[in-house]
Amino acid sequence: MANTETALKECLSSIDGATAAALVDYTSGMALGTLGGGKDFNLEVAAAGNTDVVRSKLRTMELLGLKEEIEDILITLNSQYHLIRLLKGRGGNGLFLYLVLDSSRANLAMARHQMRRIENELEV
Amino acid sequence: MAVETDVLDELRRLRTRVPRLAGSLAATVDGLVLAHDVPATEPEGLAALTAAALGVAHRMTDAAGRGDFRELLVRGAHGYIATYAAGTTAVLTLLADDRVNVGRLHLEGRRSGARIAELVDARIGPGGGRHADRPAAGDGAPDPVDRSRPIGTLPVRTPQRPAHRPRTGG
């Protein structure tokens, strides 16, 4: 079992191309923990903005009458991938893991696989 | 009057940027309404309460050694009330639903507070308000205006000695 800090460290160290990670509460839009990012990438802004992304998708699914759950959301930019993984179970409800990847160095399939593993080990 | 309309424009813009924002109010630190966009609440009362809360918040940050006042967040069962410093003369109070994105509320509230500070300072000039003796956020040197009056502080009561000492024993 890993706590928030270890899980975020694990994200950056074990996933190739990862440059920033955050654990975000999308009921409030605030981050429970952030790692990486630096001065030119404000993870607080990313947490608030991506909360809107998640809420918007959940609302759309509700309107469409889909009784499904979001496993993850992938956003592809010119040089980055942004991965949002919604946590399930064990108090992880209402939380998502947010990962920024450098697309020239990242392996998407591997990144998703590792995110799933980190989620399973995470205890909030 | 220009400053009020400019501030009101800023409040309207804020409403489009923050979903689930129920209302916003810009007031001077001594509790006078500058501009408001609060449909369901009385703005004068809210401005007065903001000033009162601000006084306590200033004392809290001072007492706890946490520097200048920046913001105040209150949560009720049905939503949030957030107050942000807008320079030394004004404050911004936002009312939001329970399901608001607090992260976004903070980001936009801080940004808006800074913009209102610019608008108000350009018009009135900095250092004119009740907390003028306090340095502005991010501003190093304190403004030596009206230092005699410790403003934003609650009156300190020292209990009076009783005139008659109660008898001890027999």
Coordinates of N, CA, C and O in Angstrom, one line a residue, chain A residues 9-75:
Chain A
K9 N 5.3 9.9 -6.5 CA 6.8 9.6 -6.8 C 6.9 8.4 -7.8 O 7.7 8.5 -8.7
E10 N 6.1 7.4 -7.5 CA 6.1 6.2 -8.3 C 5.7 6.5 -9.8 O 6.3 6.0 -10.7
C11 N 4.7 7.4 -9.9 CA 4.3 7.9 -11.2 C 5.4 8.5 -12.0 O 5.7 8.1 -13.2
L12 N 6.2 9.4 -11.4 CA 7.3 10.1 -12.1 C 8.5 9.2 -12.3 O 9.2 9.3 -13.3
S13 N 8.7 8.2 -11.4 CA 9.9 7.4 -11.5 C 9.7 6.2 -12.4 O 10.6 5.8 -13.1
S14 N 8.5 5.6 -12.3 CA 8.4 4.3 -13.0 C 7.8 4.4 -14.4 O 7.8 3.5 -15.2
I15 N 7.2 5.6 -14.7 CA 6.5 5.8 -16.0 C 7.4 6.6 -16.9 O 7.8 7.8 -16.6
D16 N 7.9 6.0 -18.0 CA 8.8 6.7 -18.9 C 8.1 8.0 -19.5 O 6.9 8.0 -19.9
G17 N 8.8 9.1 -19.5 CA 8.3 10.3 -20.1 C 7.4 11.2 -19.2 O 7.0 12.2 -19.6
A18 N 7.2 10.7 -18.0 CA 6.3 11.4 -17.1 C 7.0 12.7 -16.6 O 8.1 12.6 -16.1
T19 N 6.3 13.8 -16.7 CA 6.9 15.1 -16.2 C 6.2 15.7 -15.0 O 6.8 16.5 -14.3
A20 N 4.9 15.4 -14.8 CA 4.2 15.9 -13.7 C 3.0 15.0 -13.4 O 2.5 14.3 -14.2
A21 N 2.7 15.0 -12.1 CA 1.6 14.1 -11.6 C 0.8 14.8 -10.5 O 1.4 15.6 -9.7
A22 N -0.5 14.6 -10.4 CA -1.3 15.2 -9.3 C -2.4 14.2 -9.0 O -2.9 13.5 -9.8
L23 N -2.7 14.2 -7.7 CA -3.9 13.5 -7.2 C -5.0 14.6 -6.9 O -4.7 15.5 -6.0
V24 N -6.1 14.6 -7.5 CA -7.0 15.7 -7.5 C -8.4 15.2 -7.0 O -8.9 14.1 -7.4
D25 N -9.0 16.0 -6.1 CA -10.4 15.8 -5.7 C -11.3 16.6 -6.6 O -11.3 17.8 -6.6
Y26 N -12.1 15.8 -7.4 CA -12.9 16.6 -8.4 C -14.3 17.0 -7.8 O -15.1 17.6 -8.5
T27 N -14.5 16.7 -6.5 CA -15.7 17.4 -5.9 C -15.3 18.8 -5.5 O -16.2 19.7 -5.5
S28 N -14.1 19.1 -5.3 CA -13.7 20.5 -4.9 C -12.8 21.1 -6.0 O -12.6 22.3 -6.0
G29 N -12.1 20.3 -6.8 CA -11.2 20.9 -7.8 C -9.8 21.2 -7.2 O -9.0 21.8 -7.9
M30 N -9.6 20.7 -6.0 CA -8.3 21.0 -5.4 C -7.4 19.7 -5.4 O -7.9 18.6 -5.3
A31 N -6.1 19.9 -5.4 CA -5.2 18.8 -5.5 C -4.8 18.3 -4.1 O -4.6 19.1 -3.2
L32 N -4.9 17.0 -3.9 CA -4.4 16.4 -2.6 C -2.9 16.3 -2.6 O -2.3 16.3 -1.5
G33 N -2.3 16.2 -3.8 CA -0.9 16.2 -3.8 C -0.4 16.5 -5.3 O -1.2 16.1 -6.2
T34 N 0.7 17.1 -5.4 CA 1.3 17.4 -6.7 C 2.8 17.1 -6.7 O 3.4 17.2 -5.7
L35 N 3.3 16.7 -7.9 CA 4.7 16.5 -8.0 C 5.2 16.8 -9.4 O 4.5 16.5 -10.4
G36 N 6.3 17.5 -9.5 CA 6.8 17.9 -10.8 C 6.1 19.1 -11.3 O 5.5 19.9 -10.6
G37 N 6.2 19.3 -12.6 CA 5.6 20.5 -13.2 C 6.5 21.7 -13.3 O 6.8 22.2 -14.3
G38 N 6.9 22.2 -12.1 CA 7.8 23.3 -12.1 C 7.1 24.6 -12.3 O 5.9 24.7 -12.1
K39 N 7.9 25.6 -12.6 CA 7.4 27.0 -12.6 C 6.5 27.3 -13.8 O 5.5 28.0 -13.7
D40 N 6.8 26.7 -14.9 CA 6.0 27.0 -16.1 C 4.8 26.0 -16.3 O 4.2 26.1 -17.3
F41 N 4.6 25.2 -15.4 CA 3.4 24.3 -15.5 C 2.8 24.2 -14.1 O 3.2 23.5 -13.3
N42 N 1.8 25.1 -13.9 CA 1.1 25.2 -12.6 C 0.1 24.0 -12.4 O -0.9 24.0 -13.1
L43 N 0.4 23.1 -11.5 CA -0.5 22.0 -11.3 C -1.8 22.3 -10.6 O -2.7 21.6 -10.7
E44 N -1.8 23.4 -9.9 CA -3.0 23.9 -9.3 C -4.0 24.3 -10.3 O -5.2 23.9 -10.2
V45 N -3.5 25.0 -11.3 CA -4.4 25.4 -12.5 C -4.9 24.1 -13.2 O -6.0 24.0 -13.5
A46 N -3.9 23.2 -13.4 CA -4.3 21.9 -14.1 C -5.3 21.2 -13.4 O -6.3 20.6 -13.9
A47 N -5.2 21.1 -12.0 CA -6.2 20.4 -11.2 C -7.6 21.0 -11.3 O -8.5 20.3 -11.6
A48 N -7.6 22.3 -11.2 CA -8.9 23.0 -11.4 C -9.5 22.8 -12.7 O -10.7 22.5 -12.9
G49 N -8.7 23.0 -13.8 CA -9.2 22.9 -15.1 C -9.6 21.5 -15.5 O -10.7 21.3 -16.1
N50 N -8.8 20.5 -15.1 CA -9.2 19.1 -15.5 C -10.4 18.6 -14.7 O -11.0 17.6 -15.1
T51 N -10.6 19.2 -13.5 CA -11.8 18.9 -12.8 C -13.1 19.2 -13.6 O -14.0 18.4 -13.7
D52 N -13.0 20.3 -14.3 CA -14.1 20.7 -15.2 C -14.2 19.7 -16.4 O -15.3 19.4 -16.8
V53 N -13.1 19.2 -16.9 CA -13.1 18.2 -17.9 C -13.8 16.9 -17.4 O -14.8 16.4 -18.1
V54 N -13.5 16.4 -16.2 CA -14.1 15.2 -15.7 C -15.5 15.4 -15.4 O -16.4 14.6 -15.8
R55 N -15.9 16.5 -14.8 CA -17.3 16.8 -14.5 C -18.1 16.9 -15.7 O -19.2 16.4 -15.8
S56 N -17.6 17.5 -16.7 CA -18.3 17.7 -18.0 C -18.5 16.4 -18.7 O -19.6 16.2 -19.2
K57 N -17.6 15.5 -18.6 CA -17.7 14.2 -19.3 C -18.8 13.4 -18.5 O -19.6 12.7 -19.1
L58 N -18.7 13.4 -17.2 CA -19.7 12.7 -16.3 C -21.1 13.2 -16.6 O -22.0 12.4 -16.7
R59 N -21.2 14.5 -16.8 CA -22.5 15.1 -17.0 C -23.0 14.7 -18.4 O -24.2 14.3 -18.6
T60 N -22.1 14.7 -19.4 CA -22.5 14.2 -20.7 C -23.0 12.8 -20.7 O -24.0 12.5 -21.4
M61 N -22.3 11.9 -20.0 CA -22.7 10.5 -20.0 C -24.1 10.4 -19.3 O -24.9 9.6 -19.7
E62 N -24.3 11.2 -18.3 CA -25.6 11.2 -17.6 C -26.7 11.6 -18.6 O -27.7 10.9 -18.6
L63 N -26.4 12.7 -19.4 CA -27.4 13.1 -20.3 C -27.7 12.1 -21.4 O -28.8 12.0 -21.9
L64 N -26.6 11.4 -21.8 CA -26.8 10.3 -22.8 C -27.4 9.1 -22.3 O -27.7 8.1 -23.0
G65 N -27.6 9.0 -21.0 CA -28.2 7.8 -20.3 C -27.2 6.7 -20.3 O -27.7 5.5 -20.2
L66 N -25.9 6.9 -20.3 CA -24.9 5.8 -20.2 C -24.7 5.4 -18.8 O -24.4 6.3 -18.0
K67 N -24.9 4.2 -18.5 CA -24.7 3.7 -17.1 C -23.3 3.1 -17.0 O -23.1 1.9 -16.7
E68 N -22.3 3.9 -17.3 CA -20.9 3.4 -17.4 C -20.1 4.2 -16.4 O -20.5 5.3 -15.9
E69 N -18.9 3.8 -16.2 CA -17.9 4.5 -15.4 C -16.7 4.9 -16.3 O -16.4 4.1 -17.2
I70 N -16.1 6.1 -16.0 CA -14.9 6.5 -16.8 C -13.8 5.7 -16.1 O -13.6 5.8 -14.9
E71 N -13.0 5.0 -17.0 CA -11.8 4.4 -16.5 C -10.6 5.5 -16.6 O -10.0 5.8 -15.6
D72 N -10.4 6.0 -17.8 CA -9.4 7.0 -17.9 C -9.8 8.0 -19.1 O -10.6 7.6 -19.9
I73 N -9.2 9.1 -19.2 CA -9.4 10.1 -20.2 C -8.0 10.4 -20.8 O -7.1 10.7 -20.0
L74 N -7.8 10.4 -22.1 CA -6.5 10.7 -22.7 C -6.7 12.0 -23.5 O -7.6 12.1 -24.3
I75 N -5.8 13.0 -23.3 CA -5.8 14.2 -24.1 C -4.5 14.2 -24.8 O -3.4 14.2 -24.1

